[in-house]
mmCIF file of C-alpha atoms in Angstrom:
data_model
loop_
_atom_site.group_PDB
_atom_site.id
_atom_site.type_symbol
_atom_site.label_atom_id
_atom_site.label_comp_id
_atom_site.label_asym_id
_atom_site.label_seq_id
_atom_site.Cartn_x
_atom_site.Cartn_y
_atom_site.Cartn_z
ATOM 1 C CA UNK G 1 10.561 1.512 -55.499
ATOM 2 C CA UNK G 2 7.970 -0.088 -53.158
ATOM 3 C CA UNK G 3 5.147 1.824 -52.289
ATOM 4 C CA UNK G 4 2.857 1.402 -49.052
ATOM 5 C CA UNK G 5 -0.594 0.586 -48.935
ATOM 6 C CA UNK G 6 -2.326 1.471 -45.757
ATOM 7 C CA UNK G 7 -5.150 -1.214 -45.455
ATOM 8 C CA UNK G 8 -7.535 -0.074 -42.470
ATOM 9 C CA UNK G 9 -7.907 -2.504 -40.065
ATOM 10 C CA UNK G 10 -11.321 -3.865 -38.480
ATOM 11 C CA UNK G 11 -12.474 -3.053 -35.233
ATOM 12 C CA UNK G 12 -14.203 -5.865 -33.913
ATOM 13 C CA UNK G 13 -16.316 -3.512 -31.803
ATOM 14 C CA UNK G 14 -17.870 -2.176 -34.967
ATOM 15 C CA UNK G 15 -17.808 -4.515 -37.674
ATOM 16 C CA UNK G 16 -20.653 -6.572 -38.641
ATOM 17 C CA UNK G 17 -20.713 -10.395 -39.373
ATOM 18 C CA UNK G 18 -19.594 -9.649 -43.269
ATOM 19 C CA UNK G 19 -17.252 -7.603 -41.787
ATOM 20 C CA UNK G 20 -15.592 -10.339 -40.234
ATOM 21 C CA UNK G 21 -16.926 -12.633 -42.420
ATOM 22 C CA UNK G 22 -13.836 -10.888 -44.390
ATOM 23 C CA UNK G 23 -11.397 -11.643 -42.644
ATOM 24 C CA UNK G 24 -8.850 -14.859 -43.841
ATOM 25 C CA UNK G 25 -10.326 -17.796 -42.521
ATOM 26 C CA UNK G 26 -13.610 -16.817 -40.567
ATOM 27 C CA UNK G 27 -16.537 -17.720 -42.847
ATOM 28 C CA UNK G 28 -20.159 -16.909 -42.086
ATOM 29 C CA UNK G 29 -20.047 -19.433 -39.166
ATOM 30 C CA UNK G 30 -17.392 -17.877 -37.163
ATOM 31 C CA UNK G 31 -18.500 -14.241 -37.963
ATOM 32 C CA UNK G 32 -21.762 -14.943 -36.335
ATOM 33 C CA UNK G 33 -20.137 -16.485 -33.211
ATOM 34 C CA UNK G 34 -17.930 -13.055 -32.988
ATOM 35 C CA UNK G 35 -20.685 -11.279 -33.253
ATOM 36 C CA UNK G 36 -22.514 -13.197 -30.658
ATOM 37 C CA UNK G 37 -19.391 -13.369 -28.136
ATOM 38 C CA UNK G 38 -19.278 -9.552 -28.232
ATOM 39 C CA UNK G 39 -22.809 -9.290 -27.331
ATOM 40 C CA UNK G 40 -22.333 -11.317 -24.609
ATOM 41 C CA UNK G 41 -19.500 -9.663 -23.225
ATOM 42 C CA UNK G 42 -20.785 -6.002 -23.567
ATOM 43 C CA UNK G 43 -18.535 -5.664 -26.589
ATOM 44 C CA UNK G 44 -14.484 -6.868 -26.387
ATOM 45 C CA UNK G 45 -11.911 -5.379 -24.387
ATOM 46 C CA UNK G 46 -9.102 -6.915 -25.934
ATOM 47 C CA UNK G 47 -8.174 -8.972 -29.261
ATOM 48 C CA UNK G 48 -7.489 -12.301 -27.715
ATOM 49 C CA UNK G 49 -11.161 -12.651 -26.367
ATOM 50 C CA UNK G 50 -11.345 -13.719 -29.623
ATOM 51 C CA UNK G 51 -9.855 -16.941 -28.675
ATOM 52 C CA UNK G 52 -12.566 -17.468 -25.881
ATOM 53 C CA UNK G 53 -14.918 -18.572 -28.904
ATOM 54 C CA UNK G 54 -15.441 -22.610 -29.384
ATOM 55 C CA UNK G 55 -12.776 -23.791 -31.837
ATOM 56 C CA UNK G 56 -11.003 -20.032 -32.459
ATOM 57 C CA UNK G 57 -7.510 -21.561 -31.540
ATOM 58 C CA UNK G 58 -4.306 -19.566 -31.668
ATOM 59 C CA UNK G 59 -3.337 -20.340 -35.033
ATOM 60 C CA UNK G 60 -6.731 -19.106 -36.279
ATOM 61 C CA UNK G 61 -5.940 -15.579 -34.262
ATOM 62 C CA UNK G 62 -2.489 -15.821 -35.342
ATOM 63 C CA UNK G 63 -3.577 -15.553 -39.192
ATOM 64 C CA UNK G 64 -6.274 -12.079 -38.615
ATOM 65 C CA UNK G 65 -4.273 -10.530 -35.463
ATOM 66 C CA UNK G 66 -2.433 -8.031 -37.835
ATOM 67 C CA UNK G 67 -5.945 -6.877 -39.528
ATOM 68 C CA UNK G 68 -7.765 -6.010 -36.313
ATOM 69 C CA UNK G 69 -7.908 -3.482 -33.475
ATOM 70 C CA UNK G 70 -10.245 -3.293 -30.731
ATOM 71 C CA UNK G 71 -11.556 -0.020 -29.818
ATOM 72 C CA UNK G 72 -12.956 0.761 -26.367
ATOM 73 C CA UNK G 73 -16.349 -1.473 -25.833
ATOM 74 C CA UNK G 74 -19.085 1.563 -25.803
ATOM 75 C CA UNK G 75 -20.140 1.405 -22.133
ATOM 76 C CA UNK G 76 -18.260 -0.467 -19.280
ATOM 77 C CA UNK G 77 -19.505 -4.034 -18.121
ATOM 78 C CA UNK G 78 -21.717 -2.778 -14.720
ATOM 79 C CA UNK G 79 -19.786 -5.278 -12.222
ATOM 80 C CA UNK G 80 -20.724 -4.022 -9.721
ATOM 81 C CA UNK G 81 -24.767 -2.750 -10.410
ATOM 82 C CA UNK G 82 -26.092 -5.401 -12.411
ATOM 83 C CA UNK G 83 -28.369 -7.685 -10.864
ATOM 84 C CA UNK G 84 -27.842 -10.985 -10.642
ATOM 85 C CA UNK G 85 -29.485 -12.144 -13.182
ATOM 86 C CA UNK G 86 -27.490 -9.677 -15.675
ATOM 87 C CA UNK G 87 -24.259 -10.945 -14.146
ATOM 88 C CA UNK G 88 -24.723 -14.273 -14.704
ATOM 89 C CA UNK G 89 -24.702 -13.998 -18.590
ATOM 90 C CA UNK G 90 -21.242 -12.609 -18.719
ATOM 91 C CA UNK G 91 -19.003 -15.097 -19.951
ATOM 92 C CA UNK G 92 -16.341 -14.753 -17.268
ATOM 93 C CA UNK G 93 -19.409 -14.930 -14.339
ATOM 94 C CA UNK G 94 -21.016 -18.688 -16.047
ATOM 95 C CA UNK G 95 -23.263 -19.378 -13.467
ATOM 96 C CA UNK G 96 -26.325 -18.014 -11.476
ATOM 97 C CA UNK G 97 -24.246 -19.350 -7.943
ATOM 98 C CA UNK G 98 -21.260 -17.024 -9.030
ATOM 99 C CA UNK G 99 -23.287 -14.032 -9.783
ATOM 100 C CA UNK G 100 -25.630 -14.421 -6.456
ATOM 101 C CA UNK G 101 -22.411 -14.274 -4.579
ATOM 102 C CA UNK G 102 -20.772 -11.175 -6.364
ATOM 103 C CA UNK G 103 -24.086 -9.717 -5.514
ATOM 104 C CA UNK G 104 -24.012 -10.839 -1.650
ATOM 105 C CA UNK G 105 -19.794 -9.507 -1.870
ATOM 106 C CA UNK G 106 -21.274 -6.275 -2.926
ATOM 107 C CA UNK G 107 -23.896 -6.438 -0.168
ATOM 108 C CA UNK G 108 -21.020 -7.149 2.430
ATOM 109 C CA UNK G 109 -18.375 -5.735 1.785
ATOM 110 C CA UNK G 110 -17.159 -1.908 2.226
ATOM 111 C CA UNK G 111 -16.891 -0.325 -1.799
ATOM 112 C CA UNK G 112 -13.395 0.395 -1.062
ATOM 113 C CA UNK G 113 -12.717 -3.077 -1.244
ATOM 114 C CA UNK G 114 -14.776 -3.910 -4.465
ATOM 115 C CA UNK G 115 -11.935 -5.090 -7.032
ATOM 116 C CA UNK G 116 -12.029 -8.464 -8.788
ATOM 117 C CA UNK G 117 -9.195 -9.654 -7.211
ATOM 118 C CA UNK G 118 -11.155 -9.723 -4.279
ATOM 119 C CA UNK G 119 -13.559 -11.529 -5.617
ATOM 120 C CA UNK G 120 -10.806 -14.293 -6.687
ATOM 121 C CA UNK G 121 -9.551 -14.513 -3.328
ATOM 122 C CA UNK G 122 -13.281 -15.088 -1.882
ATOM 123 C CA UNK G 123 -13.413 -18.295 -4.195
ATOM 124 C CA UNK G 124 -15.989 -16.578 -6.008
ATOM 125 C CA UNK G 125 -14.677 -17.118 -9.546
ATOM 126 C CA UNK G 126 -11.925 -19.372 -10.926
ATOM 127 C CA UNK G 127 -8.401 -18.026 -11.166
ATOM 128 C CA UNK G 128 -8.376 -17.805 -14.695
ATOM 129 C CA UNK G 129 -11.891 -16.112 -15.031
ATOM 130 C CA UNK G 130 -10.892 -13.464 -12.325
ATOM 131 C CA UNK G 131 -7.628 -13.061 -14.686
ATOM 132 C CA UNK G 132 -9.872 -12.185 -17.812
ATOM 133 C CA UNK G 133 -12.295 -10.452 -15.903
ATOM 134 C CA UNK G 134 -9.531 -7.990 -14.721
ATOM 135 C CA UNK G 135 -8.548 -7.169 -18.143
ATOM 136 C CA UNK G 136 -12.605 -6.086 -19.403
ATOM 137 C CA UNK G 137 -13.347 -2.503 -19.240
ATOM 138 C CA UNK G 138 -15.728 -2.466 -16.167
ATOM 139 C CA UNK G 139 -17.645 0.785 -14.867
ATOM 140 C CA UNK G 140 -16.156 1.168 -11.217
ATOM 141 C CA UNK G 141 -18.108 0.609 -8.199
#
C-alpha cells in the first residue's frame, strides 16, 4: 500500500535565502539572488520570474517548479504613483528615460487610459517588458 506524504511547498514570497537555499540545485549563491530579485520587484507575481535571474535557465526552474507556489506579493507595484526615481528600479522599467516617460504618460494622458498596454504602444517599454509587466500585481491607477 503506498501512502502519501504531503511535503509543503515554499512560497517564494516568504521564504528566506536558507529557505531557498533548500531547494535542489540553488545553493547560497542563487538563494541570495532570489532574494534580491524579489526585492526588486516588490515581491513575485508569478513562478517563472524566477527565470528573469542571471543564469536561472529553464532546466534549473524545471527541477524546483513542483516545490514552489507564489502567494500574492504583499502590496501592489505603485505603477502608476511612484516617482520616477522609484520606477526606474523595477526590473521591467530598466532605465531612468523609461520611467521619466511613464511619469510624463501619466501627466498626459486621461486615467481611463492608464493600462500598460498603452504604455507598449507609446514605445515606452519593449514588447516583452510590457508583456511581463502586465502579468505583476500592480495597484490600479
Amino acid at each position: 500500500r503506498s501512502v502519501n506524504i504531503d511535503i509543503p511547498k515554499l512560497d517564494i514570497n516568504k521564504a528566506d535565502s536558507a529557505g531557498f537555499d533548500g531547494l535542489p540545485g540553488i545553493g547560497p549563491y542563487f538563494a541570495a539572488r532570489m532574494v534580491e530579485y524579489r526585492d526588486r520587484l516588490g515581491g513575485y507575481s508569478f513562478k517563472e520570474q524566477l527565470m528573469d535571474i542571471y543564469h536561472f535557465d529553464r532546466e534549473k526552474f524545471d527541477g524546483l517548479s513542483d516545490l514552489i507556489v507564489c502567494s500574492r506579493p504583499r502590496h501592489p507595484f505603485r505603477l502608476w504613483t511612484l516617482p520616477e526615481d522609484s520606477l526606474k528600479l523595477h526590473p521591467y522599467i530598466k532605465s531612468w528615460q523609461a520611467a521619466h516617460f511613464i511619469v510624463l504618460f501619466r501627466d498626459n494622458t486621461p486615467r481611463e487610459d492608464w493600462t500598460v498596454q498603452a504604455i507598449q504602444e507609446a514605445g515606452i517599454l519593449a514588447p516583452e517588458d510590457a508583456e511581463r509587466l502586465s502579468k505583476c500585481f500592480i495597484a490600479g491607477p
